[in-house]
Short mmCIF file of C-alpha atoms in Angstrom, two decimals:
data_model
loop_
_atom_site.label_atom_id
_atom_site.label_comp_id
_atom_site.label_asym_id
_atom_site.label_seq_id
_atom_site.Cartn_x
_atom_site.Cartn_y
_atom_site.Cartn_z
CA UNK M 7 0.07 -2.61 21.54
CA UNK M 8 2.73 -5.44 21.43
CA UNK M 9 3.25 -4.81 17.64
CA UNK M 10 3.90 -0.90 18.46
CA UNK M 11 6.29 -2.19 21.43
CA UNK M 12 8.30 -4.21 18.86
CA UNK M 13 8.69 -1.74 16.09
CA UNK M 14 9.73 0.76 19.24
CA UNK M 15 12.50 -2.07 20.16
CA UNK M 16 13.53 -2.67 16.30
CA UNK M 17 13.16 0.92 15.89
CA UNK M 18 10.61 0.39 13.10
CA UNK M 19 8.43 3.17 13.89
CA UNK M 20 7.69 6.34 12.49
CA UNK M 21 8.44 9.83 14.35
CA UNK M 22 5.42 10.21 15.92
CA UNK M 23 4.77 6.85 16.47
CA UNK M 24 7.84 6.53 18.58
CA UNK M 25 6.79 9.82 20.30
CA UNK M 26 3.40 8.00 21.08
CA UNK M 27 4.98 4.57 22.25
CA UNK M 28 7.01 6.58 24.49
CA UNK M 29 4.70 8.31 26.47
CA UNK M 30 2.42 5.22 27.05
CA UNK M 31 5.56 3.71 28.56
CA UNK M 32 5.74 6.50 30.92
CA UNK M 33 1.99 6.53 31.70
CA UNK M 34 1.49 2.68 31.50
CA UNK M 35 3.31 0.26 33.89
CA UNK M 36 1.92 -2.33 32.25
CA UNK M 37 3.15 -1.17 28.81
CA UNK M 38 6.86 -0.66 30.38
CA UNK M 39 6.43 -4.78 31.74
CA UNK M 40 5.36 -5.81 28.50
CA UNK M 41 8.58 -4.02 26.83
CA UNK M 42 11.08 -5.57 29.11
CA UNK M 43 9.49 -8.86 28.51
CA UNK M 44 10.05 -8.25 24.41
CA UNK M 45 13.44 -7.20 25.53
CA UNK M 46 14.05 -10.41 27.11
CA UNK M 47 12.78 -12.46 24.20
CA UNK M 48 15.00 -10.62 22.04
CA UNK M 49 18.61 -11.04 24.04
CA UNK M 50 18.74 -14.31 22.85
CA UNK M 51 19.00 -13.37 19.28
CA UNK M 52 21.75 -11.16 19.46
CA UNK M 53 23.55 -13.65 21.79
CA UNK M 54 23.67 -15.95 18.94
CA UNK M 55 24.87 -13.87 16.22
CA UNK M 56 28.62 -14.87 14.84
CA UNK M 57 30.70 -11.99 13.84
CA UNK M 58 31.48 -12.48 10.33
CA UNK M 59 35.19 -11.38 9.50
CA UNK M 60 35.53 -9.59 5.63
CA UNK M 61 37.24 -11.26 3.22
CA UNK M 62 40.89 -10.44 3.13
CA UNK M 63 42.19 -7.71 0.24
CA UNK M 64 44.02 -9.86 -2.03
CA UNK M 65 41.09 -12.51 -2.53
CA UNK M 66 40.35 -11.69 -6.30
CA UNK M 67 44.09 -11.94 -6.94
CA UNK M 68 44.26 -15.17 -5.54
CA UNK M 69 41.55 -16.44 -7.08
CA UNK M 70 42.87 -15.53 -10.49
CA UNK M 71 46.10 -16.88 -9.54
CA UNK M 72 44.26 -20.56 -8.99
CA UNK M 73 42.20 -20.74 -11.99
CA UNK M 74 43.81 -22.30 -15.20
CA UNK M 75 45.42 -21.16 -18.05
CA UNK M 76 42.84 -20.13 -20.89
CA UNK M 77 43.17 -22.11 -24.32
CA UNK M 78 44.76 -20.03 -26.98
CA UNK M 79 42.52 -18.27 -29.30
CA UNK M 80 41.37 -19.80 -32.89
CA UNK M 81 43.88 -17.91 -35.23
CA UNK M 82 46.74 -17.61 -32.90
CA UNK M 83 49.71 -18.83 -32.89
CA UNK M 84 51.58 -19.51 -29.87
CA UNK M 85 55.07 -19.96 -29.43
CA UNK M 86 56.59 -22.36 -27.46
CA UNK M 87 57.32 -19.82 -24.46
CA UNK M 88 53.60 -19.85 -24.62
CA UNK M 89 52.74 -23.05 -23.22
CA UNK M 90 54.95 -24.68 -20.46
CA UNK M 91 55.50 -28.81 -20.99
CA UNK M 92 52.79 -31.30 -20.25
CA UNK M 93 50.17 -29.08 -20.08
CA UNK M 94 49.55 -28.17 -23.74
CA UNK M 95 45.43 -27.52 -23.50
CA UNK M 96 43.77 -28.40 -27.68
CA UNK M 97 41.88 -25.59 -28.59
CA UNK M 98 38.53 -26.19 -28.88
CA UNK M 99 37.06 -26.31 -32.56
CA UNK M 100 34.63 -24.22 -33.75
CA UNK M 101 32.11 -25.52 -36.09
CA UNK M 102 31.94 -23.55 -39.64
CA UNK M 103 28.14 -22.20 -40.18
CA UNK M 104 26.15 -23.43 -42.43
CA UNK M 105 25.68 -21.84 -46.08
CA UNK M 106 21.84 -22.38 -45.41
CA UNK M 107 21.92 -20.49 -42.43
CA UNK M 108 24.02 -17.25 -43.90
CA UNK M 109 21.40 -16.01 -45.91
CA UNK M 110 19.08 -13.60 -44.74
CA UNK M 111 15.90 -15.27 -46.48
CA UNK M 112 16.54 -18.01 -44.74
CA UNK M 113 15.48 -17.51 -41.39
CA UNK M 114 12.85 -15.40 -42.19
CA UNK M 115 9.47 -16.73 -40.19
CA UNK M 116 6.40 -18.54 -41.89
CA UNK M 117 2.88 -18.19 -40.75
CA UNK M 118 3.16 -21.58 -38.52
CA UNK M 119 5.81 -19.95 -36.58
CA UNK M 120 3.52 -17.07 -35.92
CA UNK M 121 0.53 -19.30 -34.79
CA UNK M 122 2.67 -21.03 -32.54
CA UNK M 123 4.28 -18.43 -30.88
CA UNK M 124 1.31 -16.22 -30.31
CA UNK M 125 -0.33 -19.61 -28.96
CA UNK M 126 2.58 -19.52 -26.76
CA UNK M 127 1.93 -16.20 -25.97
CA UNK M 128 -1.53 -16.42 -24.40
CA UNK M 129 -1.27 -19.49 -22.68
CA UNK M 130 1.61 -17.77 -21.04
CA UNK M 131 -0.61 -14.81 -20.24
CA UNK M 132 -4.03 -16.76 -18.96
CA UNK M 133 -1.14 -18.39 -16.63
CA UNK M 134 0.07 -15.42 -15.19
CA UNK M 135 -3.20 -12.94 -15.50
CA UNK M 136 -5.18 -14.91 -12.35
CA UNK M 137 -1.89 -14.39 -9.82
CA UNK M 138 -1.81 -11.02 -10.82
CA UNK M 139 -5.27 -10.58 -10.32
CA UNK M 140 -5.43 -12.46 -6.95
CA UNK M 141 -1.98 -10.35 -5.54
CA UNK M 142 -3.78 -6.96 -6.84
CA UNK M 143 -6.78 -8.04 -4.86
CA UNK M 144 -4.90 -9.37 -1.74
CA UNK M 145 -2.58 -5.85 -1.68
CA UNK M 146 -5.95 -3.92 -1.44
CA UNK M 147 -7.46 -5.91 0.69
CA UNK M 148 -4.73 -5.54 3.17
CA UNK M 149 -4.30 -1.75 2.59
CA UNK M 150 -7.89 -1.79 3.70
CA UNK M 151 -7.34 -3.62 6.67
CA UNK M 152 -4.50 -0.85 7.98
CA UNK M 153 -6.69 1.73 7.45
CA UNK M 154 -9.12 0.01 9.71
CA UNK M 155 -6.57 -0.88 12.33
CA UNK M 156 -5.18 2.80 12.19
CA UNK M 157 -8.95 4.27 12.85
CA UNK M 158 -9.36 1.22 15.08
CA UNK M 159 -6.29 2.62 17.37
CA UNK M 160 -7.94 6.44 17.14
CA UNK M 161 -11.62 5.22 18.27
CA UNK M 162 -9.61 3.43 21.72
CA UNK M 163 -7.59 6.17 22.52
CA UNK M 164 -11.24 8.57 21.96
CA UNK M 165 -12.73 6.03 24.51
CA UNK M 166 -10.16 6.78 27.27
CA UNK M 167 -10.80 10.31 26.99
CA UNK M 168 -14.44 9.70 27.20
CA UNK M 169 -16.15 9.96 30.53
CA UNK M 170 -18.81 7.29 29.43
CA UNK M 171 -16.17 5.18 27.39
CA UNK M 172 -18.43 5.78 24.16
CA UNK M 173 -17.55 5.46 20.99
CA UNK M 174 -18.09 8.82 18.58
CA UNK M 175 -21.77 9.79 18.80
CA UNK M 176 -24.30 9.92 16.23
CA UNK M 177 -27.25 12.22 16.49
CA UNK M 178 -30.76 11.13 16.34
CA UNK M 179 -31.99 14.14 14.33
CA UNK M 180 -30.19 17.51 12.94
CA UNK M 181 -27.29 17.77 10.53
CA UNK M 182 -24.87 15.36 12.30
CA UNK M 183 -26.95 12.57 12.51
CA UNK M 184 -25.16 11.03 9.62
CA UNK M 185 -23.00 7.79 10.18
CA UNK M 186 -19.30 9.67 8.89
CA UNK M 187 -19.53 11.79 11.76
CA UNK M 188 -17.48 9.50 13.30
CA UNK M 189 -14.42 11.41 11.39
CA UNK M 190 -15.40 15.13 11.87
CA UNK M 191 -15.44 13.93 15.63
CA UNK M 192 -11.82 12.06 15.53
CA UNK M 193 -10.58 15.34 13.77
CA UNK M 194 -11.89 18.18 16.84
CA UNK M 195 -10.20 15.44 19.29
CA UNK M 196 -6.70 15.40 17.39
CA UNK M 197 -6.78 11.78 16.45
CA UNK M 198 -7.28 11.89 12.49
CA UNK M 199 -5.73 14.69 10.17
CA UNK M 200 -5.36 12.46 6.52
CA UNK M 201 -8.40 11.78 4.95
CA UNK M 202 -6.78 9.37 2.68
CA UNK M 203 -6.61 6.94 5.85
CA UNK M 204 -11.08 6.85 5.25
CA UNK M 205 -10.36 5.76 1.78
CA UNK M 206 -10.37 2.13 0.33
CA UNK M 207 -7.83 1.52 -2.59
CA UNK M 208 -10.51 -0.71 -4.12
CA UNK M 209 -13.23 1.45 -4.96
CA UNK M 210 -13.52 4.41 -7.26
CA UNK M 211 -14.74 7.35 -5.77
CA UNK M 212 -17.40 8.28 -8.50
CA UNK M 213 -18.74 4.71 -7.85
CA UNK M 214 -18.90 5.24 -4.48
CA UNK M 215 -21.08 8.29 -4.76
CA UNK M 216 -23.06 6.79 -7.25
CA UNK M 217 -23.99 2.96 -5.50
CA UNK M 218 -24.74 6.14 -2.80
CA UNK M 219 -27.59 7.81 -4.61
CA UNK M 220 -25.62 10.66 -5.58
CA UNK M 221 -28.66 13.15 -6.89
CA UNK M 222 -27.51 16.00 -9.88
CA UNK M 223 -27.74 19.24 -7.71
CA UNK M 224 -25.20 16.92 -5.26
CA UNK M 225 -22.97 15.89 -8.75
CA UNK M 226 -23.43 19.61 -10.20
CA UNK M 227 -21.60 20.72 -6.61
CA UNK M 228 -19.11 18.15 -6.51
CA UNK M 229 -17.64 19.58 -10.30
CA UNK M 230 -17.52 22.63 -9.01
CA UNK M 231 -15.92 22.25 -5.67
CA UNK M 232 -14.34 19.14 -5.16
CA UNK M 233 -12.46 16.39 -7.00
CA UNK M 234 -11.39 12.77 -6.64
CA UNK M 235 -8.88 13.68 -3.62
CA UNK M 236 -10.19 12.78 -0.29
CA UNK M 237 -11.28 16.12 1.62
CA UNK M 238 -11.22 16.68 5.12
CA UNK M 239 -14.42 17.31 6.82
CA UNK M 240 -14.34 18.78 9.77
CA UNK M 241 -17.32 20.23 12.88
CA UNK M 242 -16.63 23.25 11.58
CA UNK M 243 -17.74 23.00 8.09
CA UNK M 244 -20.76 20.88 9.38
CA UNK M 245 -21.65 23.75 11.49
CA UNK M 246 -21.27 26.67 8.88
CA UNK M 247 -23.39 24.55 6.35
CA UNK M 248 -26.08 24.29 9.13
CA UNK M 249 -25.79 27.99 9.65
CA UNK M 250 -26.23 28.81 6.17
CA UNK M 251 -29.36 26.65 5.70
CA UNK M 252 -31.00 28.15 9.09
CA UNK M 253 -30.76 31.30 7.40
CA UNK M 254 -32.21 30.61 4.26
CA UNK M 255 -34.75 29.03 6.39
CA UNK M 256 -35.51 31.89 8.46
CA UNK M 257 -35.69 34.45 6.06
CA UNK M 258 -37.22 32.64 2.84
CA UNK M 259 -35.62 32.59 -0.84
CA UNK M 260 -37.28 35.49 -2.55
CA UNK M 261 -35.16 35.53 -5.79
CA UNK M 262 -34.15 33.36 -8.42
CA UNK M 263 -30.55 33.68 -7.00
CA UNK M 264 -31.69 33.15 -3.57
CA UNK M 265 -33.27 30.36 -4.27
CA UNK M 266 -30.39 29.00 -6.50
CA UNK M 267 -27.74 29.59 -3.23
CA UNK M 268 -30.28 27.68 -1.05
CA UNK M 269 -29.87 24.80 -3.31
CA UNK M 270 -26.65 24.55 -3.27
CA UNK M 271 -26.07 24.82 0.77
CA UNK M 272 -28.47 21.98 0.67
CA UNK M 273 -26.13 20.09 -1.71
CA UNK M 274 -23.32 21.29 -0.08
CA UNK M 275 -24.47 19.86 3.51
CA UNK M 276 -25.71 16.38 1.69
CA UNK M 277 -22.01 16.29 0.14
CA UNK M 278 -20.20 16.76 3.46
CA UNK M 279 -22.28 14.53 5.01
CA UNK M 280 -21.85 11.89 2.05
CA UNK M 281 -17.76 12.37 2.15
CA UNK M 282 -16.72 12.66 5.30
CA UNK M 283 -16.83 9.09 6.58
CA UNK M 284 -14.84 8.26 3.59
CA UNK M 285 -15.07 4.58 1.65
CA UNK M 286 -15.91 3.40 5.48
CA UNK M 287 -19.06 2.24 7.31
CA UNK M 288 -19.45 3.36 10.81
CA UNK M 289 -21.71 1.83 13.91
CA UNK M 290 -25.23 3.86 13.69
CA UNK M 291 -25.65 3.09 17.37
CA UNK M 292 -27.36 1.21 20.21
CA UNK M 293 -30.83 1.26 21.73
CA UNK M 294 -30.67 0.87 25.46
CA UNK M 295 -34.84 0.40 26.22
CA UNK M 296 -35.90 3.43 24.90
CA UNK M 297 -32.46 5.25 25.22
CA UNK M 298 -30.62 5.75 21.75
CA UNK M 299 -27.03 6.17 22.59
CA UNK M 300 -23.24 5.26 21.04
CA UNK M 301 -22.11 2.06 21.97
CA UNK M 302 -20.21 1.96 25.51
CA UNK M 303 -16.36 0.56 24.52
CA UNK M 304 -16.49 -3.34 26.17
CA UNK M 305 -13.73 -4.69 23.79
CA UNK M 306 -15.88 -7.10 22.62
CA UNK M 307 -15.10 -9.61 19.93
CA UNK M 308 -18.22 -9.68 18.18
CA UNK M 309 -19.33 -6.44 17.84
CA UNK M 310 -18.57 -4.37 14.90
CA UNK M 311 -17.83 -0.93 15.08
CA UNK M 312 -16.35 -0.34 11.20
CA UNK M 313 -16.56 -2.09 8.13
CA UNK M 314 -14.74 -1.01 5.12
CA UNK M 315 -16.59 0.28 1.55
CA UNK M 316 -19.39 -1.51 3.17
CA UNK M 317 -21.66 -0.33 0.54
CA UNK M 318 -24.95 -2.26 -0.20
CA UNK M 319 -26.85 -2.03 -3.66
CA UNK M 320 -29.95 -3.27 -3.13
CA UNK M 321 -31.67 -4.48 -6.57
CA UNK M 322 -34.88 -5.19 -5.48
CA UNK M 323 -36.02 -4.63 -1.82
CA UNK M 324 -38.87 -6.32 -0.02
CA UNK M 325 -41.07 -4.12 2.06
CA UNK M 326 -42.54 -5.70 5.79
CA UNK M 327 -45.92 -5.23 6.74
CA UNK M 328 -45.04 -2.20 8.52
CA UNK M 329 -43.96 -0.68 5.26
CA UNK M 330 -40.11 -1.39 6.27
CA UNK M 331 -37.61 -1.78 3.58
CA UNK M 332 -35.81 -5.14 4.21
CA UNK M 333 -32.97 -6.95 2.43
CA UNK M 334 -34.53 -9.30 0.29
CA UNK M 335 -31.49 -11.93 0.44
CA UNK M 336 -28.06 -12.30 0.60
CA UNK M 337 -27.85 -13.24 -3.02
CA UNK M 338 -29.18 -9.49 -3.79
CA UNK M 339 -26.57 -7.61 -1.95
CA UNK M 340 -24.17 -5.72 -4.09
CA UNK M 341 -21.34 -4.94 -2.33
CA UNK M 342 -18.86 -2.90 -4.43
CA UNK M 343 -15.64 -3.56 -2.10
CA UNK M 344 -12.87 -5.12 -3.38
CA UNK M 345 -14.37 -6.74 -6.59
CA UNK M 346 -17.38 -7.59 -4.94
CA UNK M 347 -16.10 -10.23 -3.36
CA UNK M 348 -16.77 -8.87 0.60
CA UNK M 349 -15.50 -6.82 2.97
CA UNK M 350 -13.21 -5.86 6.13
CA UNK M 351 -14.59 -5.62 9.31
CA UNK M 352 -13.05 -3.81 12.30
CA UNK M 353 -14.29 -5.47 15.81
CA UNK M 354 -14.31 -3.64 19.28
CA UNK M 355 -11.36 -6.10 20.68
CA UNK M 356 -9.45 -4.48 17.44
CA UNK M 357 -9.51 -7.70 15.31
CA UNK M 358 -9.90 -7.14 11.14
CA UNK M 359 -11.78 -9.95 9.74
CA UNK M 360 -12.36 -10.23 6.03
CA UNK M 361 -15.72 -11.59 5.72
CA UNK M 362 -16.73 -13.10 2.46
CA UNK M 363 -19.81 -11.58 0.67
CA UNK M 364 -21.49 -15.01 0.34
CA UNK M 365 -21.08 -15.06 4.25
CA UNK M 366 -22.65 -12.20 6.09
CA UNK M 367 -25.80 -13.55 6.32
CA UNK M 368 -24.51 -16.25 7.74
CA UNK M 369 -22.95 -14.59 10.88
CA UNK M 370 -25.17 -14.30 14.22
CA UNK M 371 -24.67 -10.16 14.79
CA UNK M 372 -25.17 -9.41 10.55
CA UNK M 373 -22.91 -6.32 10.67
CA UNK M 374 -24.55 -4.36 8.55
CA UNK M 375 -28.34 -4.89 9.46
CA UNK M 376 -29.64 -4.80 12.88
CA UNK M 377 -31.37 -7.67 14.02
CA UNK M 378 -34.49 -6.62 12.70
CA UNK M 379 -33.30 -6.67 9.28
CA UNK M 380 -33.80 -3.20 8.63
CA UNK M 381 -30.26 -0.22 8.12
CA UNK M 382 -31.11 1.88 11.57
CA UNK M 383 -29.52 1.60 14.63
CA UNK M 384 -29.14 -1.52 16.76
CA UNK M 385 -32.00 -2.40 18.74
CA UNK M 386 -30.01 -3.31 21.98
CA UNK M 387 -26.90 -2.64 23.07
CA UNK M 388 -25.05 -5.85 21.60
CA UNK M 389 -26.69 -5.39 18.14
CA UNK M 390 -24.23 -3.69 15.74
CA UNK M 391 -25.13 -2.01 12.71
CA UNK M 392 -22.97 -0.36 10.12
CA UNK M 393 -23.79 2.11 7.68
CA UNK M 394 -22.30 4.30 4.95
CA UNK M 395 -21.42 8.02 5.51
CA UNK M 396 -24.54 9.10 4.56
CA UNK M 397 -27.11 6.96 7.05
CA UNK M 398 -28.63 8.57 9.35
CA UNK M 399 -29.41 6.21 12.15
CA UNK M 400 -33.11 5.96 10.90
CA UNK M 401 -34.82 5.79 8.34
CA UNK M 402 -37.03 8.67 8.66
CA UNK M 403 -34.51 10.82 10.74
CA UNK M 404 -34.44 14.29 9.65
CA UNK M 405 -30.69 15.38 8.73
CA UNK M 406 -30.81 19.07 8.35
#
């Protein structure tokens, strides 16, 4: 909230930014003491500014006036009006070129001046290619980390219209159980209308889909109906896919074309549920005894509620003795944000934290296991687990 404050003072905010600043100052008295403090801060800087007077009009003409009298050219001859006594200036000589150098063949260059410049040439590149690298990687990564802030500012104001002070829900069962609910959710409450703010510069979306198990009838849909722009999902397209499959599954696919439609309202509910969370991983939920709920908001500085492209390939997975798929090790997880070298992570207290990949399972609260090891939901209420658009909260939920 300070940073918005400042920008308001500075008058570095946006329309509706400003718009939003200014009617938390009228609701929040502790917003409108924080502003007058920033305000007091401030005074001191403009007491100290000097008020710099222009330059007065005829400053280029007396500066030419001062400087000296320029040599006479090679060539020219000057009379004696020319040059005023004692201050005769020797023109400066010019040395003839060399006949060797006034032929064309010449200069021409030999094969060692090739070598040696294209030597020159790639030492000068394998200099420059690594900073390059590192500030295309560091601009992403901080794109990223607005993004998360941004959603981060939507999911606090959600709370405080809450009556529990939850977080967006995710269903147990049924066709919104399905981690990128979160965004549909955001969207009915007026909080999120780009979809390009659920979308990581640093992953392609094709990859995305794909690390995601993208199946053909889901890729055969996607060519059809949507391309690489980020689409808006919203309840109401959740709900009309839902509708569409309870009919099919009331009345039965009799027909070849029947049966083709009902595959593709299955493909098109796995595709809204696989886009609409965008690049981001959302909080699958708690377990309160045997309660599954959303998180209550606590602010809380070590529990995750987003992470972003928080995508994990698993290349081999290691089953329990329940029959449990488990991450095998740390060594084994693929993430495919920003290079592969680890992700964002958006805390309840509103803190981004860029967490090396080499470093998750090093952290008490992994945020993208519970503490089981397994993808489901947490399994108490300070166990946070973070999942791709797709996840449903567990494993064997039913999401249609």
């Amino acid at each position: 909230m300070q940073e918005d404050l400042l920008g308001y003072l500075l008058g570095a905010l946006e329309a509706d930014e400003m718009q939003r600043v200014e009617k938390l100052l009228r609701e929040s008295p502790e917003a409108r003491e924080m502003l007058a403090d920033l305000e007091r801060k401030l005074g001191p800087l403009h007491d100290d500014c000097e008020i710099v007077e222009p330059p007065s009009t005829d400053l280029v003409a007396r500066t030419l006036d001062a400087l000296p009298p320029l040599p006479p050219m090679p060539g020219m001859e000057s009379g004696p009006a020319d040059v005023s006594p004692g201050s005769q200036v020797s023109a400066p000589q010019i040395p003839k070129m060399s006949p060797v150098l006034e032929g064309s063949d010449a200069v021409s260059w030999t094969w060692r001046d090739w070598v040696g410049s294209f030597t020159a040439a790639c030492i000068l590149l394998a200099i420059a290619l690594p900073s390059m690298v590192e500030g295309r990687f560091m601009a992403r990564k901080q794109a990223c980390q607005d993004n998360l802030r941004h959603l981060g500012m939507a999911m606090t104001q959600y709370v405080t219209r809450n009556a529990e002070a939850r977080l967006p829900s995710v269903d147990s069962n049924g066709y919104q159980a399905f981690a990128g609910v979160y965004a549909p959710r955001l969207h009915a409450a007026g909080l999120m209308m780009d979809p390009r703010s659920t979308h990581c510069p640093s992953i392609r979306s094709s990859d995305f889909w794909i690390a995601g198990g993208l199946r053909s009838s889901e890729q055969e849909f996607v060519s059809q109906e949507v391309g690489e722009e980020p689409t808006l999902v919203t309840l109401r397209m959740l709900d009309d896919a839902a509708d569409e499959l309870s009919r099919f599954a009331v009345s039965g696919a009799t027909t070849l074309e029947e049966q083709v439609a009902w595959q593709r309202a299955i493909a098109r509910l796995q595709w809204l549920q696989q886009t609409a969370g965008g690049h981001y991983a959302y909080t699958l939920g708690v377990r309160d005894g045997e309660e599954f709920a959303s998180p209550r908001f606590q602010g809380r500085s070590s529990f995750a509620v987003m992470s972003d492209a928080a995508v994990m390939k698993v290349v081999d997975r290691v089953v329990d003795d329940e029959g449990w798929p488990r991450l095998a090790s740390t060594s084994q997880d693929g993430v495919i944000s920003h290079g592969g070298r680890g992700i964002n992570v958006l805390y309840e207290d509103g803190r981004v934290r860029f967490i090396p990949r080499e470093s998750l399972s090093q952290l008490v609260d992994h945020p993208l296991v519970n503490h089981d090891g397994r993808p489901e939901a947490g399994v108490n209420i300070d166990d946070a687990s973070l999942a791709p658009s797709w996840q449903a909260p567990f494993v064997h939920a039913r999401q249609r």
